[in-house]
Short mmCIF file of C-alpha atoms and ligand atoms in Angstrom, two decimals:
data_model
loop_
_atom_site.label_atom_id
_atom_site.label_comp_id
_atom_site.label_asym_id
_atom_site.label_seq_id
_atom_site.Cartn_x
_atom_site.Cartn_y
_atom_site.Cartn_z
CA MET K 1 121.40 114.12 96.54
CA LYS K 2 120.26 110.99 94.73
CA TYR K 3 116.81 109.49 94.85
CA PHE K 4 116.03 105.85 95.55
CA THR K 5 112.67 104.19 95.23
CA THR K 6 110.68 102.80 98.13
CA THR K 7 111.47 99.24 97.00
CA LYS K 8 115.21 100.12 96.83
CA LYS K 9 115.30 98.29 93.48
CA GLY K 10 117.07 99.79 90.47
CA SER K 11 119.78 102.43 90.60
CA ALA K 12 119.53 105.84 92.24
CA VAL K 13 118.49 108.73 89.99
CA SER K 14 118.93 112.52 90.00
CA PHE K 15 116.29 114.99 91.20
CA PHE K 16 115.70 115.89 87.54
CA ASP K 17 114.94 112.26 86.59
CA ALA K 18 112.86 111.56 89.71
CA VAL K 19 110.62 114.55 88.92
CA LEU K 20 110.26 113.81 85.22
CA SER K 21 109.51 110.10 85.66
CA ASN K 22 107.06 110.79 88.54
CA MET K 23 107.39 107.18 89.74
CA ALA K 24 109.63 104.20 89.00
CA SER K 25 108.66 101.71 86.29
CA ASP K 26 107.60 99.14 88.93
CA GLY K 27 105.18 101.70 90.42
CA SER K 28 107.30 102.43 93.52
CA LEU K 29 107.95 106.00 94.68
CA PHE K 30 111.11 108.08 94.83
CA MET K 31 112.63 109.15 98.15
CA PRO K 32 115.77 111.17 98.90
CA GLU K 33 118.61 108.83 99.84
CA PHE K 34 119.04 110.62 103.18
CA ALA K 35 117.57 113.54 105.13
CA PRO K 36 120.09 116.42 105.16
CA VAL K 37 120.34 117.58 108.78
CA LEU K 38 119.95 121.32 109.33
CA SER K 39 122.56 122.98 111.55
CA SER K 40 121.88 124.45 115.00
CA GLY K 41 122.86 127.81 113.49
CA PHE K 42 120.03 127.41 111.01
CA PHE K 43 117.52 126.87 113.82
CA GLN K 44 118.87 129.88 115.73
CA SER K 45 118.39 132.13 112.71
CA LEU K 46 115.13 130.53 111.61
CA PRO K 47 112.73 132.99 113.31
CA LYS K 48 114.46 135.83 111.44
CA LEU K 49 114.49 134.24 107.97
CA SER K 50 111.88 135.16 105.37
CA PHE K 51 109.83 132.30 103.95
CA HIS K 52 111.90 132.45 100.73
CA GLU K 53 115.23 132.41 102.59
CA MET K 54 114.07 129.48 104.72
CA THR K 55 112.72 127.38 101.82
CA PHE K 56 115.92 128.05 99.86
CA GLU K 57 118.10 126.74 102.73
CA VAL K 58 115.92 123.70 103.33
CA LEU K 59 115.50 122.68 99.69
CA TRP K 60 119.00 123.41 98.40
CA PRO K 61 120.60 120.04 99.37
CA PHE K 62 117.78 118.21 97.60
CA VAL K 63 118.24 119.90 94.22
CA LYS K 64 121.84 121.12 94.04
CA GLU K 65 122.95 118.56 91.45
CA SER K 66 120.16 119.67 89.11
CA PHE K 67 119.89 123.44 89.71
CA SER K 68 122.10 126.45 90.23
CA LYS K 69 121.56 128.57 93.36
CA ASN K 70 120.03 131.30 91.22
CA THR K 71 117.57 128.88 89.68
CA LEU K 72 116.40 127.56 93.04
CA ALA K 73 116.05 131.13 94.35
CA GLU K 74 113.86 131.96 91.35
CA VAL K 75 111.81 128.77 91.80
CA VAL K 76 111.00 129.42 95.47
CA GLU K 77 110.24 133.10 94.85
CA LYS K 78 107.79 132.32 92.08
CA ALA K 79 106.25 129.29 93.80
CA PHE K 80 105.71 130.69 97.30
CA THR K 81 103.90 133.97 96.82
CA PHE K 82 102.22 133.49 100.22
CA ASP K 83 103.15 132.46 103.75
CA ALA K 84 101.95 130.00 106.43
CA PRO K 85 100.88 132.06 109.46
CA LEU K 86 100.48 130.48 112.90
CA VAL K 87 97.27 131.47 114.68
CA THR K 88 96.94 131.16 118.47
CA LEU K 89 93.80 129.50 119.85
CA THR K 90 95.19 129.04 123.38
CA ASN K 91 98.73 129.21 124.75
CA ASP K 92 99.20 125.51 123.98
CA LEU K 93 97.01 125.10 120.89
CA TYR K 94 97.81 126.70 117.53
CA VAL K 95 96.57 126.52 113.94
CA LEU K 96 99.10 126.61 111.10
CA GLU K 97 97.13 128.15 108.22
CA LEU K 98 98.25 126.60 104.95
CA PHE K 99 95.48 128.07 102.81
CA HIS K 100 96.84 131.49 101.86
CA GLY K 101 97.85 130.43 98.35
CA PRO K 102 95.90 131.37 95.22
CA THR K 103 93.49 128.41 95.44
CA ALA K 104 92.91 128.55 99.21
CA ALA K 105 94.14 125.02 99.98
CA PHE K 106 97.55 123.70 101.07
CA LYS K 107 98.03 121.90 97.74
CA ASP K 108 99.32 125.22 96.36
CA PHE K 109 102.65 124.65 98.20
CA GLY K 110 103.46 121.36 96.49
CA VAL K 111 101.86 121.98 93.09
CA ARG K 112 103.34 125.47 92.58
CA PHE K 113 106.82 124.23 93.47
CA LEU K 114 106.45 121.29 91.06
CA ALA K 115 105.22 123.64 88.31
CA GLN K 116 108.22 125.97 88.69
CA VAL K 117 110.59 123.01 88.73
CA LEU K 118 109.03 121.58 85.55
CA LEU K 119 109.22 125.00 83.88
CA GLN K 120 112.97 125.06 84.57
CA LEU K 121 113.49 121.48 83.39
CA GLN K 122 111.41 122.20 80.29
CA GLN K 123 114.15 124.51 79.00
CA TYR K 124 116.24 121.43 78.27
CA GLN K 125 113.43 119.55 76.50
CA GLU K 126 112.64 119.90 72.83
CA LYS K 127 109.06 118.77 72.97
CA GLU K 128 106.18 120.64 74.58
CA LEU K 129 105.19 119.18 77.97
CA THR K 130 101.64 117.98 78.65
CA ILE K 131 100.41 117.76 82.24
CA LEU K 132 97.57 115.28 82.53
CA THR K 133 95.74 115.09 85.86
CA ALA K 134 92.56 113.68 87.33
CA THR K 135 91.13 115.56 90.29
CA SER K 136 88.44 115.17 92.92
CA GLY K 137 88.64 118.92 93.59
CA ASP K 138 91.57 120.71 95.21
CA THR K 139 94.44 119.39 93.08
CA GLY K 140 92.77 120.48 89.82
CA GLY K 141 92.45 124.10 90.90
CA ALA K 142 96.01 124.22 92.16
CA VAL K 143 97.29 122.69 88.90
CA ALA K 144 95.28 125.10 86.73
CA ASP K 145 96.53 128.13 88.62
CA ALA K 146 100.15 127.00 88.88
CA PHE K 147 100.63 126.07 85.20
CA PHE K 148 98.51 128.87 83.69
CA ASN K 149 100.38 130.69 80.88
CA MET K 150 103.60 128.70 81.32
CA PRO K 151 105.38 128.62 77.95
CA GLY K 152 105.89 125.15 76.46
CA ILE K 153 103.39 123.51 78.83
CA GLN K 154 99.76 122.44 78.29
CA ALA K 155 97.63 121.08 81.14
CA PHE K 156 94.61 118.80 80.81
CA ILE K 157 92.50 118.38 83.95
CA LEU K 158 89.78 115.74 84.15
CA TYR K 159 87.17 116.29 86.84
CA PRO K 160 83.88 114.50 87.57
CA LYS K 161 80.77 116.41 86.55
CA GLU K 162 78.72 117.71 89.52
CA LYS K 163 81.10 116.09 92.04
CA VAL K 164 83.25 119.17 92.65
CA SER K 165 81.97 122.37 94.30
CA ALA K 166 81.06 125.43 92.17
CA LEU K 167 84.12 127.24 93.51
CA GLN K 168 86.40 124.30 92.75
CA GLU K 169 85.00 124.04 89.22
CA LEU K 170 85.66 127.74 88.53
CA GLN K 171 89.22 127.33 89.81
CA ILE K 172 89.75 124.48 87.34
CA ALA K 173 87.76 125.74 84.40
CA SER K 174 87.75 129.55 84.26
CA LEU K 175 91.29 130.18 83.01
CA GLY K 176 91.34 128.79 79.45
CA GLY K 177 94.50 129.31 77.37
CA ASN K 178 96.92 126.44 78.05
CA ILE K 179 94.61 125.01 80.75
CA HIS K 180 92.13 122.52 79.30
CA ALA K 181 89.30 121.56 81.66
CA LEU K 182 87.49 118.34 80.85
CA GLU K 183 84.18 117.80 82.62
CA VAL K 184 83.77 114.05 82.67
CA ASP K 185 80.28 112.60 82.79
CA GLY K 186 81.28 110.02 85.42
CA SER K 187 83.05 109.56 88.76
CA PHE K 188 86.51 110.53 90.03
CA ASP K 189 87.49 106.88 89.53
CA ASP K 190 86.50 107.17 85.84
CA CYS K 191 88.75 110.24 85.54
CA GLN K 192 91.65 108.42 87.17
CA ARG K 193 91.16 105.33 85.03
CA LEU K 194 91.22 107.43 81.83
CA VAL K 195 94.38 109.27 82.90
CA LYS K 196 96.15 106.00 83.74
CA TRP K 197 95.12 104.56 80.39
CA ALA K 198 96.31 107.65 78.47
CA PHE K 199 99.77 107.37 80.05
CA HIS K 200 100.14 103.94 78.45
CA ASP K 201 98.53 104.57 75.05
CA PRO K 202 101.22 104.39 72.32
CA GLU K 203 99.58 106.95 69.99
CA ILE K 204 99.18 109.53 72.75
CA LYS K 205 102.71 108.89 73.99
CA ALA K 206 104.08 109.37 70.46
CA LYS K 207 102.36 112.73 70.09
CA ARG K 208 102.69 114.13 73.61
CA ASN K 209 105.38 114.32 76.26
CA LEU K 210 103.16 113.45 79.22
CA SER K 211 103.74 114.21 82.87
CA SER K 212 101.52 114.02 85.92
CA ALA K 213 101.15 116.53 88.75
CA ASN K 214 99.83 114.12 91.36
CA SER K 215 101.04 113.85 94.91
CA ILE K 216 103.37 110.95 94.32
CA ASN K 217 105.78 113.29 92.52
CA ILE K 218 108.71 113.96 94.86
CA ALA K 219 108.68 117.66 93.92
CA ARG K 220 105.28 117.97 95.56
CA LEU K 221 106.46 116.37 98.78
CA LEU K 222 109.72 118.23 99.52
CA PRO K 223 108.36 121.81 99.80
CA GLN K 224 105.76 120.61 102.29
CA SER K 225 108.47 119.91 104.87
CA CYS K 226 109.22 123.65 104.94
CA TYR K 227 106.00 124.83 106.54
CA TYR K 228 106.51 122.61 109.60
CA LEU K 229 109.72 124.55 110.24
CA ARG K 230 107.81 127.78 109.66
CA GLY K 231 105.25 126.70 112.25
CA TRP K 232 107.94 125.90 114.80
CA ALA K 233 109.72 129.23 114.19
CA GLN K 234 106.55 131.20 114.91
CA LEU K 235 106.27 129.69 118.40
CA ASN K 236 109.24 131.98 119.15
CA ASN K 237 110.60 129.59 121.74
CA PRO K 238 113.92 127.88 120.95
CA ASN K 239 113.11 125.09 123.44
CA ALA K 240 109.67 124.24 122.07
CA THR K 241 109.06 120.67 120.89
CA PRO K 242 105.51 120.88 119.52
CA SER K 243 103.37 117.98 118.42
CA PHE K 244 101.64 118.33 115.04
CA SER K 245 98.19 117.15 113.99
CA VAL K 246 97.78 116.60 110.24
CA PRO K 247 94.46 115.91 108.47
CA SER K 248 95.44 112.99 106.26
CA GLY K 249 94.15 111.46 103.04
CA ASN K 250 96.98 110.36 100.78
CA PHE K 251 99.49 110.88 103.62
CA GLY K 252 101.79 113.18 101.63
CA ASN K 253 101.45 116.02 104.10
CA VAL K 254 102.28 114.01 107.23
CA THR K 255 105.16 112.24 105.45
CA ALA K 256 106.67 115.66 104.72
CA GLY K 257 106.45 116.32 108.48
CA LEU K 258 108.26 113.08 109.29
CA LEU K 259 110.96 114.10 106.81
CA ALA K 260 111.26 117.53 108.47
CA LYS K 261 111.79 115.74 111.81
CA GLU K 262 114.63 113.71 110.29
CA MET K 263 116.13 117.01 109.15
CA GLY K 264 116.14 118.22 112.75
CA LEU K 265 112.74 119.85 113.29
CA PRO K 266 112.31 119.95 117.10
CA CYS K 267 109.06 118.10 117.61
CA SER K 268 107.58 115.44 119.85
CA GLY K 269 105.47 113.60 117.30
CA PHE K 270 102.75 113.58 114.67
CA MET K 271 99.07 112.72 114.65
CA ALA K 272 97.68 111.64 111.26
CA ALA K 273 93.98 112.32 111.77
CA THR K 274 91.65 110.72 109.21
CA ASN K 275 87.94 110.67 108.51
CA SER K 276 86.06 107.36 108.53
CA ASN K 277 88.29 106.13 105.71
CA ASP K 278 90.49 104.60 108.38
CA THR K 279 92.86 102.17 106.66
CA VAL K 280 95.96 103.56 108.40
CA PRO K 281 94.51 103.90 111.93
CA ARG K 282 93.37 100.26 111.69
CA TYR K 283 96.75 99.22 110.36
CA MET K 284 98.57 100.98 113.20
CA ARG K 285 96.43 99.05 115.71
CA SER K 286 96.40 95.62 114.09
CA GLY K 287 99.43 95.48 111.80
CA VAL K 288 97.09 94.40 108.98
CA TYR K 289 96.85 96.72 105.99
CA ALA K 290 93.35 96.19 104.61
CA PRO K 291 91.68 99.02 102.63
CA ALA K 292 87.89 98.99 103.08
CA PRO K 293 85.31 100.28 100.56
CA LEU K 294 85.31 104.06 100.15
CA ARG K 295 83.07 106.14 102.40
CA GLU K 296 81.94 109.58 101.24
CA THR K 297 82.39 112.27 103.90
CA ILE K 298 82.22 116.07 104.25
CA SER K 299 86.05 116.10 104.40
CA ASN K 300 86.08 114.71 100.87
CA ALA K 301 89.70 115.52 100.00
CA MET K 302 90.54 112.74 102.50
CA ASP K 303 88.13 110.15 101.08
CA ILE K 304 90.97 107.78 100.25
CA THR K 305 91.21 104.14 101.28
CA ASP K 306 94.63 103.18 99.96
CA PRO K 307 96.87 106.21 100.64
CA SER K 308 99.66 106.22 98.09
CA ASN K 309 102.20 108.13 100.19
CA PHE K 310 101.95 105.91 103.27
CA VAL K 311 104.65 103.64 101.88
CA ARG K 312 106.99 106.64 102.08
CA ALA K 313 106.23 107.13 105.78
CA GLN K 314 106.99 103.43 106.27
CA THR K 315 110.29 103.79 104.40
CA LEU K 316 111.33 106.63 106.74
CA ALA K 317 110.71 104.24 109.67
CA HIS K 318 112.69 101.47 107.93
CA ASN K 319 109.49 99.52 107.34
CA ASP K 320 109.26 98.79 111.06
CA LEU K 321 105.80 99.41 112.50
CA SER K 322 106.98 99.83 116.08
CA GLN K 323 109.55 102.41 114.95
CA LEU K 324 106.84 104.25 113.02
CA LYS K 325 104.65 104.28 116.12
CA GLU K 326 107.35 106.14 118.05
CA THR K 327 106.73 109.29 115.98
CA LEU K 328 103.30 108.75 114.40
CA THR K 329 99.86 108.02 115.80
CA SER K 330 96.75 107.85 113.68
CA ILE K 331 93.11 108.15 114.73
CA ALA K 332 89.90 108.22 112.65
CA PHE K 333 87.02 110.60 113.39
CA SER K 334 83.37 110.26 112.37
CA GLU K 335 81.11 112.69 110.51
CA GLU K 336 79.26 113.45 113.74
CA GLU K 337 82.51 114.28 115.53
CA THR K 338 83.60 116.47 112.59
CA ARG K 339 80.39 118.52 112.68
CA THR K 340 80.58 118.90 116.46
CA ALA K 341 84.20 120.06 116.20
CA ILE K 342 83.27 122.78 113.67
CA HIS K 343 80.74 124.06 116.21
CA GLU K 344 83.10 123.73 119.14
CA VAL K 345 85.99 125.64 117.54
CA TYR K 346 83.62 128.41 116.52
CA SER K 347 81.94 128.78 119.91
CA ARG K 348 85.14 128.48 121.97
CA TYR K 349 87.55 130.49 119.83
CA GLU K 350 85.40 132.38 117.29
CA TYR K 351 87.45 130.67 114.61
CA ILE K 352 85.95 128.97 111.56
CA VAL K 353 87.49 125.69 110.38
CA ASP K 354 86.70 123.72 107.24
CA PRO K 355 85.83 120.00 107.68
CA HIS K 356 89.45 118.86 107.10
CA THR K 357 90.81 121.28 109.68
CA ALA K 358 88.07 120.17 112.08
CA ILE K 359 89.54 116.66 111.91
CA SER K 360 93.00 118.12 112.45
CA TYR K 361 91.66 119.87 115.58
CA LEU K 362 90.12 116.62 116.86
CA GLY K 363 93.46 114.91 116.38
CA ALA K 364 95.29 117.73 118.20
CA LYS K 365 92.99 117.39 121.21
CA THR K 366 94.20 113.83 121.75
CA LEU K 367 97.87 114.88 121.86
CA LYS K 368 99.48 114.90 125.31
CA SER K 369 102.68 116.72 124.43
CA LEU K 370 102.40 120.53 124.43
CA PRO K 371 102.26 122.82 122.57
CA ARG K 372 100.08 121.36 119.83
CA ILE K 373 99.94 122.70 116.28
CA CYS K 374 97.08 121.64 114.04
CA LEU K 375 97.58 122.06 110.33
CA SER K 376 94.75 123.78 108.50
CA THR K 377 94.65 122.56 104.91
CA ALA K 378 91.79 124.59 103.40
CA HIS K 379 90.01 127.90 103.87
CA PRO K 380 86.40 127.28 104.96
CA ILE K 381 85.16 129.12 101.84
CA LYS K 382 86.08 126.01 99.82
CA PHE K 383 83.40 124.10 101.72
CA ALA K 384 81.06 127.05 102.28
CA PRO K 385 77.71 125.24 101.79
CA THR K 386 78.59 122.64 104.49
CA ILE K 387 80.03 125.13 106.96
CA GLU K 388 77.25 127.68 106.47
CA MET K 389 74.68 124.97 107.15
CA ILE K 390 76.47 123.81 110.32
CA LEU K 391 77.21 127.28 111.74
CA GLU K 392 74.11 129.02 110.36
CA ARG K 393 76.14 131.99 109.21
CA SER K 394 77.83 133.10 105.99
CA ILE K 395 81.56 133.02 105.29
CA GLU K 396 83.48 135.97 103.91
CA PRO K 397 85.44 134.93 100.78
CA PRO K 398 89.19 135.75 100.99
CA GLN K 399 90.66 138.09 98.38
CA GLN K 400 92.16 135.34 96.22
CA VAL K 401 88.82 133.75 95.39
CA LYS K 402 86.60 136.85 95.36
CA ASP K 403 87.02 137.55 91.65
CA LEU K 404 86.29 133.97 90.69
CA PHE K 405 82.59 134.31 91.27
CA ASN K 406 82.36 136.74 88.32
CA LYS K 407 84.07 134.35 85.92
CA ARG K 408 82.47 131.81 83.65
CA LYS K 409 83.61 128.29 83.00
CA ILE K 410 85.31 127.22 79.80
CA THR K 411 85.04 123.46 79.80
CA ARG K 412 84.65 120.60 77.42
CA ARG K 413 82.14 117.94 78.44
CA ILE K 414 83.03 114.38 77.60
CA LYS K 415 81.61 110.94 78.27
CA PRO K 416 84.14 108.76 80.10
CA THR K 417 85.50 106.90 77.06
CA GLN K 418 89.05 106.32 75.86
CA VAL K 419 88.11 107.37 72.30
CA LEU K 420 87.05 110.83 73.45
CA VAL K 421 90.10 111.36 75.66
CA LYS K 422 92.30 110.37 72.76
CA GLU K 423 90.48 112.78 70.46
CA VAL K 424 91.07 115.63 72.91
CA LEU K 425 94.75 114.81 73.43
CA LEU K 426 95.57 114.20 69.77
CA GLY K 427 93.26 117.03 68.68
C1 LIG P 501 94.54 116.88 99.77
C2 LIG P 501 93.95 117.38 101.03
C3 LIG P 501 94.17 116.74 102.28
C4 LIG P 501 94.94 115.45 102.40
O1 LIG P 501 96.31 115.64 102.29
P1 LIG P 501 97.29 114.39 102.07
O2 LIG P 501 98.63 114.96 101.85
O3 LIG P 501 96.76 113.69 100.83
O4 LIG P 501 97.20 113.53 103.27
C5 LIG P 501 93.64 117.32 103.43
N1 LIG P 501 92.90 118.45 103.37
C6 LIG P 501 92.67 119.09 102.20
C7 LIG P 501 91.84 120.32 102.22
C8 LIG P 501 93.18 118.59 100.99
O5 LIG P 501 92.93 119.23 99.83
#
């Protein structure tokens, strides 16, 4: 498998090169040159396969020029230490829980796979690898956990002071060792700006072999296609063609679903449900792509106005809007609707959803084709203050975050200046 970029300029590269360069020099994103179609035998055996066996089969064609079978088996075993269970709300409405990883959000699937891939590739590199990432919350925790104690790798995570939850901060900043948490006295945009600048600074580049762990890396996208297949398999009905609702911010998750469909996933379509940051829903209606100013919402991991992975979804539909509309619909939901949905799911099904999953549920309700599967991207504990206020009850922390509350943070506070970032990185 070779990887092209979304602009189709330049020559195709290997998986190895696509992962290490993160994106092409013109800023476009890597995509596999085709979607390898899974056999009918694979789908027959799918309900019996373990998560590791399934991810191995699905991912093998994408990496076989860069890895041996043993290496991929090791990568998926170490990356996916958790599963994606399907929970029944009614006999035509299901929740695919993607939050059973160590940081209680679905980002663990993509980030942990990327980390294991980089660890393998690092064996062929002489220089130590430095992961440099800006986070608004969930990515930082997943990066810290996934890269912790990896030999030959250091990770620097910039997060905005007081803009991430206490739980998210402990996930980023309580590990220490090779994980360096930088609490930036500024906004998420400041963090992103500093990271972008550092990637281009000649002195930093001379000293450090920099890589990013953000969602435009192809190694974060590919493993996400797997859990759609896992969701389908758990319906235990070989004739089922479910529709999927996906709470969308940067549109990586839903793009992985579209890719799974190209690989043969039986499904009748996708709903990309957004919060009031509605660039894509407006685009799908009008054909005009016009990002509006950012709106802060309670589903803050989706507060994105110019989703970087949407171009990949367009590439899969050959840049033809009407073709895209055949498989994808997109609707925006307000804060009021989100809060009401959290209530509704709890009172109807005694099930607690976080604000992102609430939007997923709202999207699922609009789908005509049954059964419907809504993807749940975070455990409600990650947004406990909001949910506890709305439902007027407390939330039981799951095992993987219980211990965190006894830890203390090890962080370095910096003002958002290039000089200070340079000092830390050259330090
Ligand atoms: C990142 C995130 C999303 C958005 O996913 P995309 O792939 O960027 O569309 C949704 N929900 C949660 C909880 C997230 O952390």
